Coordinates of C-alpha atoms in Angstrom, one line a residue:
K1 CA -15.5 -5.7 0.7
P2 CA -13.0 -6.7 -2.0
S3 CA -10.8 -8.6 0.4
V4 CA -13.6 -11.1 1.2
V5 CA -14.4 -12.0 -2.4
V6 CA -13.1 -15.5 -1.5
L7 CA -16.2 -16.2 0.6
P8 CA -17.4 -19.0 -1.8
G9 CA -14.0 -20.7 -1.4
L10 CA -14.3 -20.4 2.4
L11 CA -17.8 -22.0 2.2
V12 CA -16.3 -24.9 0.2
L13 CA -13.5 -25.2 2.8
L14 CA -16.0 -25.3 5.7
D15 CA -18.0 -28.1 3.8
W16 CA -14.7 -30.0 3.6
W17 CA -14.3 -29.5 7.4
K18 CA -17.9 -30.8 8.0
A19 CA -17.0 -33.8 5.8
G20 CA -14.4 -34.8 8.4
L21 CA -11.3 -33.5 6.4
P22 CA -11.0 -36.6 4.1
M23 CA -7.3 -36.2 3.4
E24 CA -6.9 -39.8 2.3
A25 CA -9.9 -39.9 -0.1
S26 CA -9.1 -40.9 -3.7
F27 CA -8.7 -38.2 -6.3
P28 CA -12.0 -39.0 -8.2
K29 CA -13.9 -38.8 -4.9
L30 CA -12.3 -35.5 -3.9
R31 CA -13.0 -34.1 -7.4
S32 CA -16.7 -35.2 -7.3
L33 CA -17.1 -33.7 -3.8
L34 CA -15.4 -30.4 -4.9
L35 CA -17.6 -30.1 -8.1
S36 CA -20.8 -30.7 -6.2
Q37 CA -19.8 -28.0 -3.7
V38 CA -18.8 -25.5 -6.4
K39 CA -22.2 -26.0 -8.2
E40 CA -24.0 -25.4 -4.9
K41 CA -22.0 -22.1 -4.3
L42 CA -22.7 -20.6 -7.8
P43 CA -25.1 -18.0 -6.4
W44 CA -22.2 -16.8 -4.3
I45 CA -19.6 -17.1 -7.0
L46 CA -21.3 -15.0 -9.7
P47 CA -21.5 -11.7 -7.6
V48 CA -17.8 -12.2 -6.7
V49 CA -16.9 -12.0 -10.4
G50 CA -18.7 -8.6 -10.6
V51 CA -17.0 -7.3 -7.5
V52 CA -13.5 -8.3 -8.7
C53 CA -14.1 -6.6 -12.1
L54 CA -15.3 -3.4 -10.4
T55 CA -12.4 -3.4 -8.0
V56 CA -9.8 -3.9 -10.7
W57 CA -11.4 -1.1 -12.9
T58 CA -11.4 1.3 -9.9
Q59 CA -7.9 0.6 -8.7
Y60 CA -6.3 0.8 -12.2
S61 CA -8.1 3.9 -13.5
G62 CA -6.8 7.4 -13.2
T63 CA -3.2 8.0 -12.2
H64 CA -3.0 4.9 -10.1
G65 CA -2.1 2.9 -13.2
D66 CA 1.1 5.0 -13.5
F67 CA 2.6 3.3 -10.4
V68 CA 1.5 -0.3 -10.9
S69 CA 4.5 -2.7 -11.2
P70 CA 4.4 -5.4 -14.0
L71 CA 2.5 -8.6 -13.2
H72 CA 5.5 -10.8 -13.2
H73 CA 7.2 -8.6 -10.6
R74 CA 4.1 -8.9 -8.4
L75 CA 4.0 -12.7 -8.8
M76 CA 7.7 -13.0 -7.9
M77 CA 7.0 -11.1 -4.6
M78 CA 4.1 -13.4 -3.5
P79 CA 6.3 -16.2 -1.9
A80 CA 8.2 -13.6 0.1
G81 CA 4.9 -12.0 1.1
I82 CA 3.3 -15.1 2.5
L83 CA 6.4 -16.0 4.4
F84 CA 6.6 -12.5 5.9
Y85 CA 3.0 -12.8 7.0
L86 CA 3.5 -16.3 8.6
W87 CA 6.7 -15.2 10.3
R88 CA 5.1 -12.2 11.9
T89 CA 2.2 -14.4 12.9
I90 CA 4.5 -16.6 14.9
L91 CA 6.9 -13.8 16.1
P92 CA 5.0 -10.5 16.1
L93 CA 7.9 -8.1 16.6
N94 CA 8.9 -4.9 14.9
L95 CA 5.4 -4.4 13.6
S96 CA 4.7 -1.2 11.7
F97 CA 2.0 0.6 9.8
H98 CA 4.1 0.3 6.6
Y99 CA 6.7 -2.2 5.4
P100 CA 9.4 -1.6 2.7
H101 CA 9.9 -4.2 0.0
P102 CA 12.6 -6.8 1.1
G103 CA 15.9 -7.2 -0.7
N104 CA 16.5 -9.6 -3.6
L105 CA 18.0 -12.2 -1.2
W106 CA 14.7 -12.6 0.6
I107 CA 12.8 -12.9 -2.6
M108 CA 15.1 -15.6 -4.0
A109 CA 15.2 -17.6 -0.7
A110 CA 11.4 -17.5 -0.3
V111 CA 10.6 -19.8 -3.2
P112 CA 12.6 -22.9 -2.0
V113 CA 11.5 -22.3 1.7
L114 CA 7.8 -22.1 0.6
V115 CA 8.2 -25.2 -1.6
I116 CA 9.7 -27.2 1.4
L117 CA 6.9 -25.9 3.7
L118 CA 4.1 -26.9 1.3
G119 CA 5.8 -30.2 0.6
A120 CA 6.0 -31.1 4.3
L121 CA 2.3 -30.0 4.8
W122 CA 1.2 -32.3 1.9
R123 CA 3.5 -35.2 3.1
F124 CA 2.0 -35.2 6.6
R125 CA -1.6 -34.1 5.6
S126 CA -3.2 -37.1 7.2
Q127 CA -1.5 -36.5 10.5
V128 CA -2.3 -32.8 10.7
P129 CA -5.5 -32.2 8.7
Q130 CA -6.5 -29.3 11.0
L131 CA -3.2 -27.5 10.1
V132 CA -3.9 -28.1 6.4
F133 CA -7.4 -26.6 6.9
G134 CA -6.0 -23.6 8.8
F135 CA -3.3 -23.0 6.2
L136 CA -5.8 -23.2 3.3
W137 CA -8.1 -20.7 5.1
F138 CA -5.1 -18.4 5.6
L139 CA -4.1 -18.7 1.9
L140 CA -7.6 -18.0 0.6
L141 CA -8.0 -14.8 2.7
W142 CA -4.5 -13.8 1.8
L143 CA -4.8 -14.1 -2.0
P144 CA -6.9 -10.9 -2.7
V145 CA -4.3 -8.8 -0.8
S146 CA -1.2 -10.8 -1.9
G147 CA -0.1 -8.3 -4.4
I148 CA -1.8 -9.8 -7.5
F149 CA -3.8 -6.6 -7.6
Q150 CA -1.4 -3.8 -6.4
V151 CA -2.9 -1.5 -3.8
G152 CA -0.7 1.1 -2.0
S153 CA 3.0 0.9 -1.6
S154 CA 3.4 -1.3 1.5
F155 CA 5.0 -4.7 0.9
T156 CA 2.6 -6.3 3.4
A157 CA 0.1 -4.9 5.8
D158 CA -0.8 -6.3 9.2
R159 CA -4.5 -5.4 8.8
Y160 CA -4.8 -7.9 6.0
T161 CA -4.3 -10.8 8.3
Y162 CA -7.2 -10.3 10.7
L163 CA -9.7 -12.6 8.9
A164 CA -6.9 -14.9 7.6
H165 CA -5.9 -15.6 11.2
V166 CA -9.3 -16.8 12.2
G167 CA -9.1 -20.0 10.3
L168 CA -5.4 -20.5 10.9
F169 CA -5.8 -20.3 14.7
L170 CA -9.0 -22.4 14.6
G171 CA -7.0 -25.2 12.9
L172 CA -4.1 -24.8 15.4
F173 CA -6.5 -24.9 18.3
F174 CA -8.1 -28.2 17.3
M175 CA -4.7 -29.6 16.5
F176 CA -3.3 -28.7 19.9
Q177 CA -6.4 -28.8 22.0
R178 CA -5.0 -31.6 24.2
R179 CA -1.9 -29.5 25.0
L180 CA -3.6 -26.4 26.3
V181 CA -0.9 -25.4 28.8
P182 CA 1.9 -24.6 26.3
V183 CA -0.8 -23.1 24.0
F184 CA -2.0 -20.8 26.8
S185 CA 1.6 -19.7 27.5
I186 CA 2.1 -18.7 23.9
V187 CA -1.2 -16.9 23.7
L188 CA -0.4 -15.0 26.9
I189 CA 2.9 -13.8 25.4
W190 CA 1.1 -12.7 22.2
A191 CA -1.5 -10.9 24.3
V192 CA 1.2 -8.9 26.1
L193 CA 2.9 -8.1 22.8
A194 CA -0.5 -7.0 21.4
F195 CA -1.1 -4.8 24.4
L196 CA 2.3 -3.1 24.1
Q197 CA 1.7 -2.6 20.3
T198 CA -1.5 -0.7 20.9
G199 CA 0.5 2.0 22.7
V200 CA 2.2 2.7 19.4
W201 CA -1.1 4.0 18.0
K202 CA -1.5 6.7 20.7
N203 CA -1.0 9.5 18.2
S204 CA 0.8 10.3 15.0
R205 CA 4.1 11.1 16.6
T206 CA 4.3 7.7 18.5
L207 CA 3.1 5.8 15.4
F208 CA 5.6 7.3 12.9
T209 CA 8.5 7.4 15.4
H210 CA 7.9 3.7 16.1
G211 CA 7.7 3.0 12.4
V212 CA 11.1 4.6 11.9
E213 CA 12.6 2.5 14.7
A214 CA 10.9 -0.8 13.8
Q215 CA 11.5 -0.5 10.0
P216 CA 14.6 1.7 9.5
R217 CA 14.7 0.9 5.8
D218 CA 11.1 2.2 5.3
S219 CA 11.2 5.6 3.5
V220 CA 7.4 6.0 4.1
A221 CA 7.8 6.1 7.9
L222 CA 10.6 8.6 7.6
Q223 CA 8.6 10.8 5.3
N224 CA 5.5 10.6 7.5
L225 CA 7.5 11.7 10.5
A226 CA 9.1 14.4 8.5
S227 CA 5.7 15.7 7.4
L228 CA 4.5 15.8 11.0
Y229 CA 7.5 18.1 11.8
K230 CA 6.7 20.1 8.6
I231 CA 3.1 20.7 9.8
E232 CA 4.6 21.9 13.1
R233 CA 7.0 24.2 11.1
D234 CA 10.0 22.4 12.7
F235 CA 12.0 22.4 9.4
D236 CA 15.3 21.6 11.1
Q237 CA 13.8 18.2 12.1
A238 CA 11.8 17.7 8.9
I239 CA 14.5 18.3 6.3
P240 CA 17.0 15.6 7.4
L241 CA 14.2 13.1 7.6
Y242 CA 13.1 13.9 4.1
Q243 CA 16.7 13.5 2.9
K244 CA 17.0 10.1 4.6
S245 CA 13.8 9.1 3.0
L246 CA 15.0 10.1 -0.4
A247 CA 18.3 8.3 0.1
L248 CA 16.3 5.1 0.4
N249 CA 13.8 6.0 -2.4
P250 CA 15.2 8.7 -4.8
L251 CA 12.0 8.4 -7.0
D252 CA 9.6 9.4 -4.2
Y253 CA 8.2 12.5 -6.0
I254 CA 6.1 13.5 -3.0
A255 CA 9.1 13.5 -0.7
H256 CA 10.9 15.8 -3.2
M257 CA 7.9 18.0 -3.3
N258 CA 7.6 18.3 0.5
L259 CA 11.3 18.9 0.8
G260 CA 11.0 21.7 -1.7
N261 CA 8.1 23.3 0.3
C262 CA 10.4 23.2 3.4
Y263 CA 13.1 25.1 1.6
L264 CA 10.4 27.5 0.2
E265 CA 9.3 28.3 3.8
L266 CA 12.9 29.0 4.7
K267 CA 13.3 31.3 1.7
Q268 CA 16.0 29.0 0.3
L269 CA 14.7 29.4 -3.2
E270 CA 17.4 27.7 -5.3
K271 CA 17.2 24.5 -3.1
A272 CA 13.4 24.7 -3.4
Q273 CA 13.6 24.9 -7.2
E274 CA 16.0 21.9 -7.3
A275 CA 13.7 19.8 -5.2
F276 CA 10.6 20.6 -7.3
Q277 CA 12.6 19.7 -10.5
E278 CA 13.7 16.4 -8.9
S279 CA 10.0 15.7 -8.1
L280 CA 9.1 16.2 -11.8
R281 CA 12.1 14.0 -12.9
A282 CA 10.6 11.2 -10.7
Y283 CA 7.0 11.8 -12.0
P284 CA 6.7 14.2 -14.9
R285 CA 2.8 14.2 -14.6
Y286 CA 2.8 15.6 -11.1
A287 CA 0.5 18.7 -11.5
Q288 CA 1.2 20.1 -8.1
A289 CA 5.0 20.3 -8.7
H290 CA 4.4 21.9 -12.1
F291 CA 2.2 24.5 -10.5
V292 CA 4.5 25.4 -7.6
L293 CA 7.6 25.4 -9.7
G294 CA 5.9 27.6 -12.3
K295 CA 4.9 30.1 -9.6
L296 CA 8.4 30.1 -8.1
L297 CA 10.1 30.6 -11.5
S298 CA 7.7 33.5 -12.4
D299 CA 7.3 35.3 -9.0
S300 CA 10.9 34.9 -7.6
F301 CA 13.2 34.5 -10.6
G302 CA 11.3 36.3 -13.3
K303 CA 11.6 33.4 -15.7
H304 CA 8.2 33.8 -17.3
S305 CA 8.8 31.6 -20.3
E306 CA 10.0 28.7 -18.2
A307 CA 7.2 29.2 -15.8
E308 CA 4.7 29.1 -18.6
V309 CA 5.8 25.6 -19.7
H310 CA 5.2 24.2 -16.2
L311 CA 1.9 26.1 -15.6
R312 CA 0.6 24.9 -19.0
Q313 CA 1.4 21.3 -17.9
A314 CA -0.4 21.8 -14.6
F315 CA -3.4 23.3 -16.5
E316 CA -3.5 20.4 -19.0
L317 CA -3.4 17.9 -16.1
S318 CA -6.8 19.1 -15.1
G319 CA -8.3 18.5 -11.6
Y320 CA -5.6 20.2 -9.5
R321 CA -6.6 23.6 -8.1
E322 CA -8.0 24.5 -11.5
A323 CA -8.9 28.1 -10.8
E324 CA -5.5 28.9 -9.2
V325 CA -3.6 27.3 -12.0
A326 CA -5.5 29.2 -14.6
V327 CA -5.0 32.5 -12.9
A328 CA -1.3 31.9 -12.5
L329 CA -1.0 30.9 -16.2
C330 CA -2.9 34.0 -17.3
Q331 CA -0.7 36.2 -15.2
V332 CA 2.4 34.8 -16.8
L333 CA 0.9 35.3 -20.2
V334 CA 0.0 38.9 -19.5
K335 CA 3.5 39.6 -18.2
Q336 CA 4.8 38.5 -21.6
G337 CA 2.3 40.8 -23.4
R338 CA 0.0 38.0 -24.5
A339 CA -3.3 39.0 -23.0
S340 CA -5.4 37.5 -25.8
E341 CA -3.9 34.0 -25.1
A342 CA -4.8 34.5 -21.4
E343 CA -8.4 35.0 -22.5
G344 CA -8.2 31.8 -24.4
V345 CA -7.1 30.0 -21.3
L346 CA -10.1 31.3 -19.3
A347 CA -12.4 30.2 -22.2
K348 CA -11.3 26.6 -21.7
L349 CA -12.5 26.6 -18.1
P350 CA -16.0 25.4 -17.0
P351 CA -18.5 28.3 -16.8
N352 CA -18.8 28.1 -13.0
V353 CA -15.0 28.2 -12.5
R354 CA -14.6 31.1 -15.0
A355 CA -17.4 33.1 -13.3
R356 CA -15.7 32.6 -9.9
I357 CA -12.4 33.9 -11.3
V358 CA -14.1 36.9 -12.9
R359 CA -15.8 37.8 -9.6
Q360 CA -12.5 37.8 -7.9

């Protein structure tokens, strides 16, 4: 799994633990110890390089690359990310399946706070070597999911901390093993909070409703809850939630698309058209919006030339409902008296798709 590509680093860290956490050793001695451990772990390190290259190639191929933020933006977010994770480790409240990006104030404040935290950890490293071990374990497991390689839209994700917490809590346990009563009290509180949190995952409605309550600035939670109402055809509930989501994130092309589909179901065609157009302004290469807007313009408004533009776009962005897009484009061309061009469209399709259309 890509998130455990840091296994060689963890093995080195465990060797350091076996060596008795020599925090006061001289730099040449530490360097010699580290080099010998790295040489020993080469059979583990080499496959990791291959896994990293494969993961990066997979994640950044296709349309995913259209939504990747610049590297310097992702690096700027990392201090805030690790502080968010550590804060929720200590105080696991308002947990959610998805988290919005924090404001600029959080990002700017995170750097000095993290510098102070790391400085204090280094200053007292000989007094709290177990805490240093636990933090380094946490940091290693966090790095692959820190945002260096962007995956998904969530600022942070609780599931990324499961393995990272193992070493952190191990270090804390050995650090406070002679003070088990207060430790047990804290663990008991966490256990109760964890039990209550499991109830959030009862079903989609409880999960998304809790997400809206816990993270009111999260447009994804709002959109997911809206989509649940949309599936149930409760458009009076769905539309205001989509509108709230878009107020937070006006560039969410999928939310615009879903809002347009709600208006389409309600026969509010002008509003549907506007929503589909907004979706394409946010993401001009969205094949589904081109297709639905093209169908709407042709079937409901009789604007065949405008419809052709969008249907051609959908057709060129191959992969989305290829046969349906081709049929819709051919129908628009025929309506404009250009049957020969329609035959040309069909000729560009794979033989199996073309044969299926002809049979229909």
